[in-house]
Amino acid sequence: MLAIAVMAALAIAVTASIMKDPRHGEGALGEVLVSGDGRTITTVNSRTPCQQDPPELVASESRDSVTLVLKESDIDLRPQCYTIDEQITTTLQSPLGTRRLVDPDNGWTIAPFDQKRLANPRYLPPGYAPTTDVQWIDPVQHAQLAPFMWGRNSAPAWTRFYHRAQEKASLSITQIAGHLTVSAAGTPESIHGWAGRLTPDSNNTVTWTNGTYTFIVGTTDQHLHEAELLRIAKHLTP
């Protein structure tokens, strides 16, 4: 019986080691935000709640550059340990200033979005509040935009997420530096005099550009009607 118990414990230990995926020192991917004072850096990270310790965003600073590294504990890959996305921050010893923000995986310069440039949502539907939890309104759409798949020429972008109490994020506001071509699909709309499109489907979105930024306001909340989505967009001001 003792031998059987020892073998069972050994099997459990081996299985546990197989189901964990150690990841340490990975570079930050996706959108990056720098605070108004230049000291707080925020990015998006995927993790599993089964991790022993929460992930940590670490900044390695030098006179000319700041390198961002995600440090994580072992990741449990069992099916019940689903992956969640969330925003994660780190504080620099001194403001970023003109220093390069570097992805250690390839040495590319990351173009962060300046928080001072974020448009202000002057209207949100009743009950909605900001959240650090992430739920992409249209993952396929975001994957096709340069800021969401890092490349050497990725433009600065940032997405804010909102939710009702006790619910997952179901409203997002994305702001991308530069002019992106707005799809011809959907209903034409005028946002602050700029041409935009309302695309009503399972994931309602309003997209427009003012020549300086491209905006995407989207929701998965089926109770948030088109008129409310347009109201959010039309009350989004610099």
mmCIF file of C-alpha atoms in Angstrom:
data_model
loop_
_atom_site.group_PDB
_atom_site.id
_atom_site.type_symbol
_atom_site.label_atom_id
_atom_site.label_comp_id
_atom_site.label_asym_id
_atom_site.label_seq_id
_atom_site.Cartn_x
_atom_site.Cartn_y
_atom_site.Cartn_z
ATOM 1 C CA MET A 1 0.000 0.000 0.000
ATOM 2 C CA LEU A 2 2.884 2.333 0.832
ATOM 3 C CA ALA A 3 4.449 1.675 -2.571
ATOM 4 C CA ILE A 4 1.145 2.423 -4.305
ATOM 5 C CA ALA A 5 0.772 5.672 -2.352
ATOM 6 C CA VAL A 6 4.324 6.727 -3.211
ATOM 7 C CA MET A 7 3.769 5.963 -6.893
ATOM 8 C CA ALA A 8 0.489 7.891 -6.885
ATOM 9 C CA ALA A 9 2.137 10.912 -5.289
ATOM 10 C CA LEU A 10 4.975 10.737 -7.802
ATOM 11 C CA ALA A 11 2.513 10.565 -10.690
ATOM 12 C CA ILE A 12 0.660 13.617 -9.365
ATOM 13 C CA ALA A 13 3.909 15.528 -9.029
ATOM 14 C CA VAL A 14 5.021 14.640 -12.575
ATOM 15 C CA THR A 15 1.610 15.590 -13.978
ATOM 16 C CA ALA A 16 1.698 18.899 -12.127
ATOM 17 C CA SER A 17 5.130 19.710 -13.550
ATOM 18 C CA ILE A 18 3.940 18.913 -17.073
ATOM 19 C CA MET A 19 0.858 21.106 -16.717
ATOM 20 C CA LYS A 20 2.881 24.154 -15.715
ATOM 21 C CA ASP A 21 4.522 26.419 -18.265
ATOM 22 C CA PRO A 22 7.264 28.489 -16.650
ATOM 23 C CA ARG A 23 7.586 31.915 -18.293
ATOM 24 C CA HIS A 24 10.058 34.411 -16.917
ATOM 25 C CA GLY A 25 11.451 37.609 -18.352
ATOM 26 C CA GLU A 26 9.121 37.960 -21.335
ATOM 27 C CA GLY A 27 8.741 41.262 -23.142
ATOM 28 C CA ALA A 28 5.582 43.337 -22.992
ATOM 29 C CA LEU A 29 3.282 42.955 -25.984
ATOM 30 C CA GLY A 30 0.378 45.083 -27.139
ATOM 31 C CA GLU A 31 -0.697 48.534 -26.096
ATOM 32 C CA VAL A 32 1.402 50.590 -23.667
ATOM 33 C CA LEU A 33 0.323 53.756 -21.829
ATOM 34 C CA VAL A 34 2.591 56.300 -20.153
ATOM 35 C CA SER A 35 1.063 58.507 -17.443
ATOM 36 C CA GLY A 36 0.946 62.285 -17.606
ATOM 37 C CA ASP A 37 3.942 62.633 -15.295
ATOM 38 C CA GLY A 38 5.905 60.067 -17.329
ATOM 39 C CA ARG A 39 6.534 57.737 -14.389
ATOM 40 C CA THR A 40 3.769 55.107 -14.575
ATOM 41 C CA ILE A 41 3.802 52.565 -17.422
ATOM 42 C CA THR A 42 0.734 50.405 -18.066
ATOM 43 C CA THR A 43 0.340 47.512 -20.488
ATOM 44 C CA VAL A 44 -1.926 44.503 -21.038
ATOM 45 C CA ASN A 45 -0.967 41.020 -19.876
ATOM 46 C CA SER A 46 -2.586 37.583 -20.087
ATOM 47 C CA ARG A 47 -2.468 35.313 -17.051
ATOM 48 C CA THR A 48 -4.231 32.401 -15.419
ATOM 49 C CA PRO A 49 -5.785 32.752 -11.957
ATOM 50 C CA CYS A 50 -4.045 29.474 -11.018
ATOM 51 C CA GLN A 51 -0.661 31.174 -10.982
ATOM 52 C CA GLN A 52 0.938 31.126 -7.554
ATOM 53 C CA ASP A 53 1.878 34.812 -7.722
ATOM 54 C CA PRO A 54 0.455 37.630 -9.828
ATOM 55 C CA PRO A 55 2.621 38.735 -12.785
ATOM 56 C CA GLU A 56 4.924 41.684 -12.301
ATOM 57 C CA LEU A 57 5.870 44.339 -14.846
ATOM 58 C CA VAL A 58 9.501 45.298 -14.289
ATOM 59 C CA ALA A 59 11.268 48.281 -15.832
ATOM 60 C CA SER A 60 15.037 48.178 -16.308
ATOM 61 C CA GLU A 61 16.193 51.783 -16.576
ATOM 62 C CA SER A 62 19.308 53.303 -18.091
ATOM 63 C CA ARG A 63 20.240 56.823 -19.137
ATOM 64 C CA ASP A 64 18.997 56.312 -22.704
ATOM 65 C CA SER A 65 16.313 53.619 -22.488
ATOM 66 C CA VAL A 66 13.759 51.745 -20.395
ATOM 67 C CA THR A 67 13.245 48.025 -21.024
ATOM 68 C CA LEU A 68 9.932 46.441 -20.003
ATOM 69 C CA VAL A 69 9.912 42.828 -18.824
ATOM 70 C CA LEU A 70 6.989 40.706 -17.623
ATOM 71 C CA LYS A 71 7.987 38.376 -14.786
ATOM 72 C CA GLU A 72 5.547 35.595 -14.005
ATOM 73 C CA SER A 73 5.332 32.549 -11.782
ATOM 74 C CA ASP A 74 4.650 29.123 -13.263
ATOM 75 C CA ILE A 75 1.466 29.022 -15.327
ATOM 76 C CA ASP A 76 -0.944 26.171 -14.694
ATOM 77 C CA LEU A 77 -2.222 24.881 -18.039
ATOM 78 C CA ARG A 78 -5.055 22.695 -16.727
ATOM 79 C CA PRO A 79 -8.348 23.378 -18.543
ATOM 80 C CA GLN A 80 -10.012 24.882 -15.474
ATOM 81 C CA CYS A 81 -7.242 27.502 -15.289
ATOM 82 C CA TYR A 82 -8.667 29.763 -17.970
ATOM 83 C CA THR A 83 -6.721 32.765 -19.223
ATOM 84 C CA ILE A 84 -7.753 36.316 -18.398
ATOM 85 C CA ASP A 85 -6.407 39.616 -19.716
ATOM 86 C CA GLU A 86 -5.803 42.559 -17.429
ATOM 87 C CA GLN A 87 -3.901 45.820 -17.249
ATOM 88 C CA ILE A 88 -0.655 45.817 -15.290
ATOM 89 C CA THR A 89 1.525 48.767 -14.229
ATOM 90 C CA THR A 90 5.003 49.669 -13.060
ATOM 91 C CA THR A 91 6.484 52.903 -11.717
ATOM 92 C CA LEU A 92 9.754 54.317 -13.034
ATOM 93 C CA GLN A 93 12.370 55.855 -10.803
ATOM 94 C CA SER A 94 12.394 58.937 -13.040
ATOM 95 C CA PRO A 95 10.086 60.114 -15.858
ATOM 96 C CA LEU A 96 10.442 58.369 -19.206
ATOM 97 C CA GLY A 97 11.125 61.660 -20.966
ATOM 98 C CA THR A 98 12.959 61.169 -24.270
ATOM 99 C CA ARG A 99 14.302 57.750 -23.335
ATOM 100 C CA ARG A 100 13.446 54.811 -25.600
ATOM 101 C CA LEU A 101 10.929 52.271 -24.318
ATOM 102 C CA VAL A 102 12.319 48.921 -25.458
ATOM 103 C CA ASP A 103 10.860 45.452 -26.098
ATOM 104 C CA PRO A 104 13.638 43.070 -24.952
ATOM 105 C CA ASP A 105 12.524 40.280 -27.297
ATOM 106 C CA ASN A 106 13.558 42.095 -30.455
ATOM 107 C CA GLY A 107 15.063 45.394 -29.367
ATOM 108 C CA TRP A 108 12.305 47.403 -31.045
ATOM 109 C CA THR A 109 11.259 50.730 -29.664
ATOM 110 C CA ILE A 110 7.745 50.659 -28.191
ATOM 111 C CA ALA A 111 5.689 53.743 -28.965
ATOM 112 C CA PRO A 112 3.596 54.334 -25.810
ATOM 113 C CA PHE A 113 0.376 56.326 -25.818
ATOM 114 C CA ASP A 114 0.596 59.534 -23.797
ATOM 115 C CA GLN A 115 -2.183 59.630 -21.191
ATOM 116 C CA LYS A 116 -2.437 63.399 -21.619
ATOM 117 C CA ARG A 117 -3.658 62.775 -25.188
ATOM 118 C CA LEU A 118 -6.567 60.531 -24.217
ATOM 119 C CA ALA A 119 -9.988 61.897 -25.136
ATOM 120 C CA ASN A 120 -12.332 62.334 -22.195
ATOM 121 C CA PRO A 121 -15.555 60.258 -22.084
ATOM 122 C CA ARG A 122 -17.965 62.913 -20.843
ATOM 123 C CA TYR A 123 -20.863 60.467 -20.901
ATOM 124 C CA LEU A 124 -21.129 56.828 -19.804
ATOM 125 C CA PRO A 125 -24.355 54.812 -19.519
ATOM 126 C CA PRO A 126 -25.821 54.581 -15.987
ATOM 127 C CA GLY A 127 -23.980 52.076 -13.807
ATOM 128 C CA TYR A 128 -20.839 51.918 -15.944
ATOM 129 C CA ALA A 129 -17.422 52.507 -14.359
ATOM 130 C CA PRO A 130 -13.771 52.017 -15.423
ATOM 131 C CA THR A 131 -12.171 48.602 -14.921
ATOM 132 C CA THR A 132 -8.665 47.170 -15.350
ATOM 133 C CA ASP A 133 -10.134 43.890 -16.615
ATOM 134 C CA VAL A 134 -9.848 43.463 -20.367
ATOM 135 C CA GLN A 135 -12.376 42.008 -22.776
ATOM 136 C CA TRP A 136 -11.791 42.815 -26.435
ATOM 137 C CA ILE A 137 -15.036 43.758 -28.128
ATOM 138 C CA ASP A 138 -13.873 42.364 -31.468
ATOM 139 C CA PRO A 139 -10.653 40.299 -31.119
ATOM 140 C CA VAL A 140 -10.405 39.753 -34.882
ATOM 141 C CA GLN A 141 -10.678 43.469 -35.599
ATOM 142 C CA HIS A 142 -8.067 44.348 -32.991
ATOM 143 C CA ALA A 143 -5.685 41.652 -34.192
ATOM 144 C CA GLN A 144 -5.717 43.270 -37.641
ATOM 145 C CA LEU A 145 -4.668 46.683 -36.319
ATOM 146 C CA ALA A 146 -0.960 47.378 -35.999
ATOM 147 C CA PRO A 147 -0.983 48.538 -32.357
ATOM 148 C CA PHE A 148 -2.359 45.194 -31.184
ATOM 149 C CA MET A 149 0.278 43.082 -32.946
ATOM 150 C CA TRP A 150 3.617 44.724 -32.296
ATOM 151 C CA GLY A 151 5.734 45.578 -35.293
ATOM 152 C CA ARG A 152 8.567 47.990 -35.847
ATOM 153 C CA ASN A 153 6.168 50.684 -37.060
ATOM 154 C CA SER A 154 3.305 50.138 -34.610
ATOM 155 C CA ALA A 155 1.404 53.326 -33.774
ATOM 156 C CA PRO A 156 0.670 54.345 -30.175
ATOM 157 C CA ALA A 157 -2.769 53.184 -29.022
ATOM 158 C CA TRP A 158 -4.702 52.648 -25.823
ATOM 159 C CA THR A 159 -7.997 51.008 -24.922
ATOM 160 C CA ARG A 160 -10.046 51.794 -21.818
ATOM 161 C CA PHE A 161 -12.591 49.306 -20.517
ATOM 162 C CA TYR A 162 -15.814 49.859 -18.576
ATOM 163 C CA HIS A 163 -18.296 47.573 -16.858
ATOM 164 C CA ARG A 164 -21.376 47.506 -14.711
ATOM 165 C CA ALA A 165 -20.912 46.389 -11.101
ATOM 166 C CA GLN A 166 -20.278 42.645 -10.715
ATOM 167 C CA GLU A 167 -20.098 42.169 -14.491
ATOM 168 C CA LYS A 168 -17.231 41.701 -16.941
ATOM 169 C CA ALA A 169 -16.057 44.565 -19.127
ATOM 170 C CA SER A 170 -18.596 45.106 -21.892
ATOM 171 C CA LEU A 171 -17.732 48.598 -23.130
ATOM 172 C CA SER A 172 -14.420 49.764 -24.601
ATOM 173 C CA ILE A 173 -12.991 52.985 -26.027
ATOM 174 C CA THR A 174 -9.909 52.635 -28.235
ATOM 175 C CA GLN A 175 -7.827 55.596 -29.393
ATOM 176 C CA ILE A 176 -5.128 55.060 -32.013
ATOM 177 C CA ALA A 177 -2.615 57.689 -33.108
ATOM 178 C CA GLY A 178 -2.949 58.319 -36.825
ATOM 179 C CA HIS A 179 -5.515 57.939 -39.563
ATOM 180 C CA LEU A 180 -6.842 54.423 -40.176
ATOM 181 C CA THR A 181 -9.215 53.761 -43.046
ATOM 182 C CA VAL A 182 -12.736 53.364 -41.692
ATOM 183 C CA SER A 183 -14.563 50.372 -43.151
ATOM 184 C CA ALA A 184 -17.373 51.122 -45.596
ATOM 185 C CA ALA A 185 -19.576 48.584 -43.800
ATOM 186 C CA GLY A 186 -22.369 49.774 -41.535
ATOM 187 C CA THR A 187 -24.364 52.990 -41.306
ATOM 188 C CA PRO A 188 -22.713 56.370 -42.006
ATOM 189 C CA GLU A 189 -22.615 58.636 -38.954
ATOM 190 C CA SER A 190 -21.193 62.071 -38.212
ATOM 191 C CA ILE A 191 -19.067 62.313 -35.045
ATOM 192 C CA HIS A 192 -18.077 65.911 -34.254
ATOM 193 C CA GLY A 193 -18.393 66.612 -37.978
ATOM 194 C CA TRP A 194 -16.092 63.720 -38.907
ATOM 195 C CA ALA A 195 -17.282 60.812 -41.041
ATOM 196 C CA GLY A 196 -17.726 57.571 -39.125
ATOM 197 C CA ARG A 197 -19.521 54.244 -39.276
ATOM 198 C CA LEU A 198 -21.900 52.459 -36.932
ATOM 199 C CA THR A 199 -21.678 48.690 -37.313
ATOM 200 C CA PRO A 200 -24.571 47.023 -35.482
ATOM 201 C CA ASP A 201 -24.193 43.271 -35.002
ATOM 202 C CA SER A 202 -23.435 41.013 -32.050
ATOM 203 C CA ASN A 203 -20.674 43.500 -31.150
ATOM 204 C CA ASN A 204 -21.820 47.057 -31.823
ATOM 205 C CA THR A 205 -19.040 49.489 -32.770
ATOM 206 C CA VAL A 206 -18.722 53.121 -33.816
ATOM 207 C CA THR A 207 -15.496 53.944 -35.677
ATOM 208 C CA TRP A 208 -14.286 57.313 -36.917
ATOM 209 C CA THR A 209 -11.120 59.323 -37.472
ATOM 210 C CA ASN A 210 -10.428 63.035 -37.085
ATOM 211 C CA GLY A 211 -7.179 62.905 -39.037
ATOM 212 C CA THR A 212 -5.066 62.860 -35.866
ATOM 213 C CA TYR A 213 -6.602 59.856 -34.080
ATOM 214 C CA THR A 214 -8.825 56.938 -34.957
ATOM 215 C CA PHE A 215 -11.479 56.034 -32.380
ATOM 216 C CA ILE A 216 -13.381 52.792 -31.824
ATOM 217 C CA VAL A 217 -16.211 52.690 -29.287
ATOM 218 C CA GLY A 218 -17.662 49.205 -28.910
ATOM 219 C CA THR A 219 -19.894 47.138 -26.683
ATOM 220 C CA THR A 220 -20.996 43.555 -26.135
ATOM 221 C CA ASP A 221 -23.862 44.730 -23.913
ATOM 222 C CA GLN A 222 -27.005 43.775 -25.817
ATOM 223 C CA HIS A 223 -28.998 46.196 -23.651
ATOM 224 C CA LEU A 224 -26.860 49.129 -24.786
ATOM 225 C CA HIS A 225 -28.725 50.384 -27.829
ATOM 226 C CA GLU A 226 -27.210 52.100 -30.854
ATOM 227 C CA ALA A 227 -28.377 55.533 -29.679
ATOM 228 C CA GLU A 228 -26.462 55.102 -26.412
ATOM 229 C CA LEU A 229 -23.326 53.986 -28.255
ATOM 230 C CA LEU A 230 -23.505 57.049 -30.482
ATOM 231 C CA ARG A 231 -24.071 59.256 -27.429
ATOM 232 C CA ILE A 232 -20.859 57.917 -25.871
ATOM 233 C CA ALA A 233 -18.967 58.589 -29.100
ATOM 234 C CA LYS A 234 -20.352 62.104 -29.560
ATOM 235 C CA HIS A 235 -19.495 63.042 -25.957
ATOM 236 C CA LEU A 236 -15.883 61.858 -26.301
ATOM 237 C CA THR A 237 -13.815 65.048 -26.252
ATOM 238 C CA PRO A 238 -10.082 65.891 -26.104
#
